[in-house]
Amino acid sequence: MNEPHIIDLRSDTVTQPTPAMRQAMAEAELGDDVYGEDPTVRRLEEMAAERMGKEAAVLVASGTMGNLTSLLAHCGRGDEAIVGDEAHVLHYEAGGVPALGAIQLRTVPNDSHGMLDLDALEATIRGKNVHFPRTAVVCLENTHNRCSGGVLSPEEMAAVARVARAHDIAVHLDGARIFNASIALGVPVTALTEHVDSVSFCLSKGLSAPVGSVVCGTAEFVAKARRARKMVGGGMRQAGIIAAPGIVALETMVERLAEDHEHAALLANGLAQMPGLRIDPARVQSNIVVVEVREGVAFQKRMREDGVLISAFGPDRLRMVTHYGVTRADIERALACAGRAIGQAA
Ligand code: TLP
């Protein structure tokens, strides 16, 4: 009998390109994108700008490069960027923003679904004083990775933007999974991006393209981000090879994210029944399931031995992410494995 396949719930970054994406890569019309001559990249950038309701866009290698180039464009050396204390840019981007941009990251608390505390935000923005760094930008993340894939509503995003505008500072959105937020809320993505000056979104997570993110904003901002991209070595030549599957992703992979959300809800509800696991299924709004379990490392190891890969935010905080290629049957099997793994711990 065949061995059961591995179910990989570590991240939606593990998704494989669809057959249509592979074909689009093979057939893409190419040029030198540093000269602005790759027609496929230009098409993707135009599509992305239009989808996000922004003037212009630039393709970058990764979500990390999207946030880095955006912050380099918004800030000068010694400026300050305000981020949530659970932000991806703070925890998982190798300290690139302060290291490479001489930009100081200052935190305000994130609540359980990733919203920033507005009073803390207001209090954290610097006044004009020769001693102080200049607050240049506040960053949002939607959906919010470390906050269980929490979704910020258009009203919440508008509330943050109001505070920022009152102090004349920009708003950047780490929208790595912004389409998940739009699908979860049932609102157009522009209802979320209209409140921000810049947005970086990923093609290579739930949308399943192999590589790439896109940074969008005004033409002036994108010109700065493009220069920053060159500076950090991200000027890519025949990048249409990457852009072509990105176009397929935008055209065909957005609506299906709803399925990932259903699977995540099913997983969360199942895990919530198991003694020894702590999770509030009501907090699972998109495709990320975060669960607390004592002896998390041992639990993760037992799951792995049973053919289910999961990731960890800490020794007792585990994460499971649903994505393209993970079926309802896989979720049922993952739940059965979780039941066995927790049973062994008890
Ligand atoms: N997140 C990855 C890991 O880095 C944790 C994951 O597996 O979820 N913003 C957000 C909100 C992200 O979740 C990620 C990737 C990024 C930016 C960075 O994207 P990449 O990995 O393309 O640099």
PDB file of C-alpha atoms and ligand atoms in Angstrom, residues 11 13 62-64 67 88 92-93 141 143 145 174 176-177 202 204-205 213 319, ligand 1:
ATOM      1  CA  SER A  11       2.902  27.800   5.733  1.00  0.00           C
ATOM      2  CA  THR A  13       4.563  29.677   1.237  1.00  0.00           C
ATOM      3  CA  SER A  62       9.763  38.672  -1.747  1.00  0.00           C
ATOM      4  CA  GLY A  63       7.477  40.049   0.926  1.00  0.00           C
ATOM      5  CA  THR A  64      10.546  40.924   2.954  1.00  0.00           C
ATOM      6  CA  ASN A  67       8.482  45.866   3.204  1.00  0.00           C
ATOM      7  CA  HIS A  88       6.222  40.382  10.725  1.00  0.00           C
ATOM      8  CA  TYR A  92      10.883  37.749  10.817  1.00  0.00           C
ATOM      9  CA  GLU A  93      12.710  40.020   8.414  1.00  0.00           C
ATOM     10  CA  GLU A 141      -0.375  44.095   8.647  1.00  0.00           C
ATOM     11  CA  THR A 143      -4.124  39.677   7.577  1.00  0.00           C
ATOM     12  CA  ASN A 145       0.358  36.527  10.745  1.00  0.00           C
ATOM     13  CA  ASP A 174       2.192  44.745   4.865  1.00  0.00           C
ATOM     14  CA  ALA A 176       1.303  39.866   2.254  1.00  0.00           C
ATOM     15  CA  ARG A 177      -2.147  38.214   2.598  1.00  0.00           C
ATOM     16  CA  CYS A 202       2.622  38.531  -1.947  1.00  0.00           C
ATOM     17  CA  SER A 204       3.747  33.414  -3.480  1.00  0.00           C
ATOM     18  CA  LYS A 205       1.572  32.623  -0.471  1.00  0.00           C
ATOM     19  CA  SER A 213       5.561  40.334  -4.224  1.00  0.00           C
ATOM     20  CA  ARG A 319       0.796  27.453  13.763  1.00  0.00           C
TER      21      ARG A 319
HETATM   22  N1  TLP B   1       5.885  34.934   6.387  1.00  0.00           N
HETATM   23  C1  TLP B   1       6.422  33.595   6.458  1.00  0.00           C
HETATM   24  C2  TLP B   1       7.510  33.484   7.511  1.00  0.00           C
HETATM   25  O1  TLP B   1       8.429  34.479   7.359  1.00  0.00           O
HETATM   26  C3  TLP B   1       7.011  33.513   8.915  1.00  0.00           C
HETATM   27  C4  TLP B   1       5.294  32.620   6.755  1.00  0.00           C
HETATM   28  O2  TLP B   1       5.569  31.414   6.635  1.00  0.00           O
HETATM   29  O3  TLP B   1       4.180  33.056   7.076  1.00  0.00           O
HETATM   30  N2  TLP B   1       4.742  39.752   5.694  1.00  0.00           N
HETATM   31  C5  TLP B   1       4.019  38.772   6.242  1.00  0.00           C
HETATM   32  C6  TLP B   1       2.776  39.111   6.991  1.00  0.00           C
HETATM   33  C7  TLP B   1       4.423  37.429   6.111  1.00  0.00           C
HETATM   34  O4  TLP B   1       3.711  36.479   6.684  1.00  0.00           O
HETATM   35  C8  TLP B   1       5.599  37.146   5.387  1.00  0.00           C
HETATM   36  C9  TLP B   1       6.116  35.716   5.255  1.00  0.00           C
HETATM   37  C10 TLP B   1       6.322  38.206   4.823  1.00  0.00           C
HETATM   38  C11 TLP B   1       5.867  39.506   5.001  1.00  0.00           C
HETATM   39  C12 TLP B   1       7.624  37.994   4.088  1.00  0.00           C
HETATM   40  O5  TLP B   1       7.436  37.335   2.890  1.00  0.00           O
HETATM   41  P1  TLP B   1       8.655  36.536   2.201  1.00  0.00           P
HETATM   42  O6  TLP B   1       8.738  35.231   2.913  1.00  0.00           O
HETATM   43  O7  TLP B   1       8.207  36.434   0.780  1.00  0.00           O
HETATM   44  O8  TLP B   1       9.870  37.359   2.351  1.00  0.00           O
END
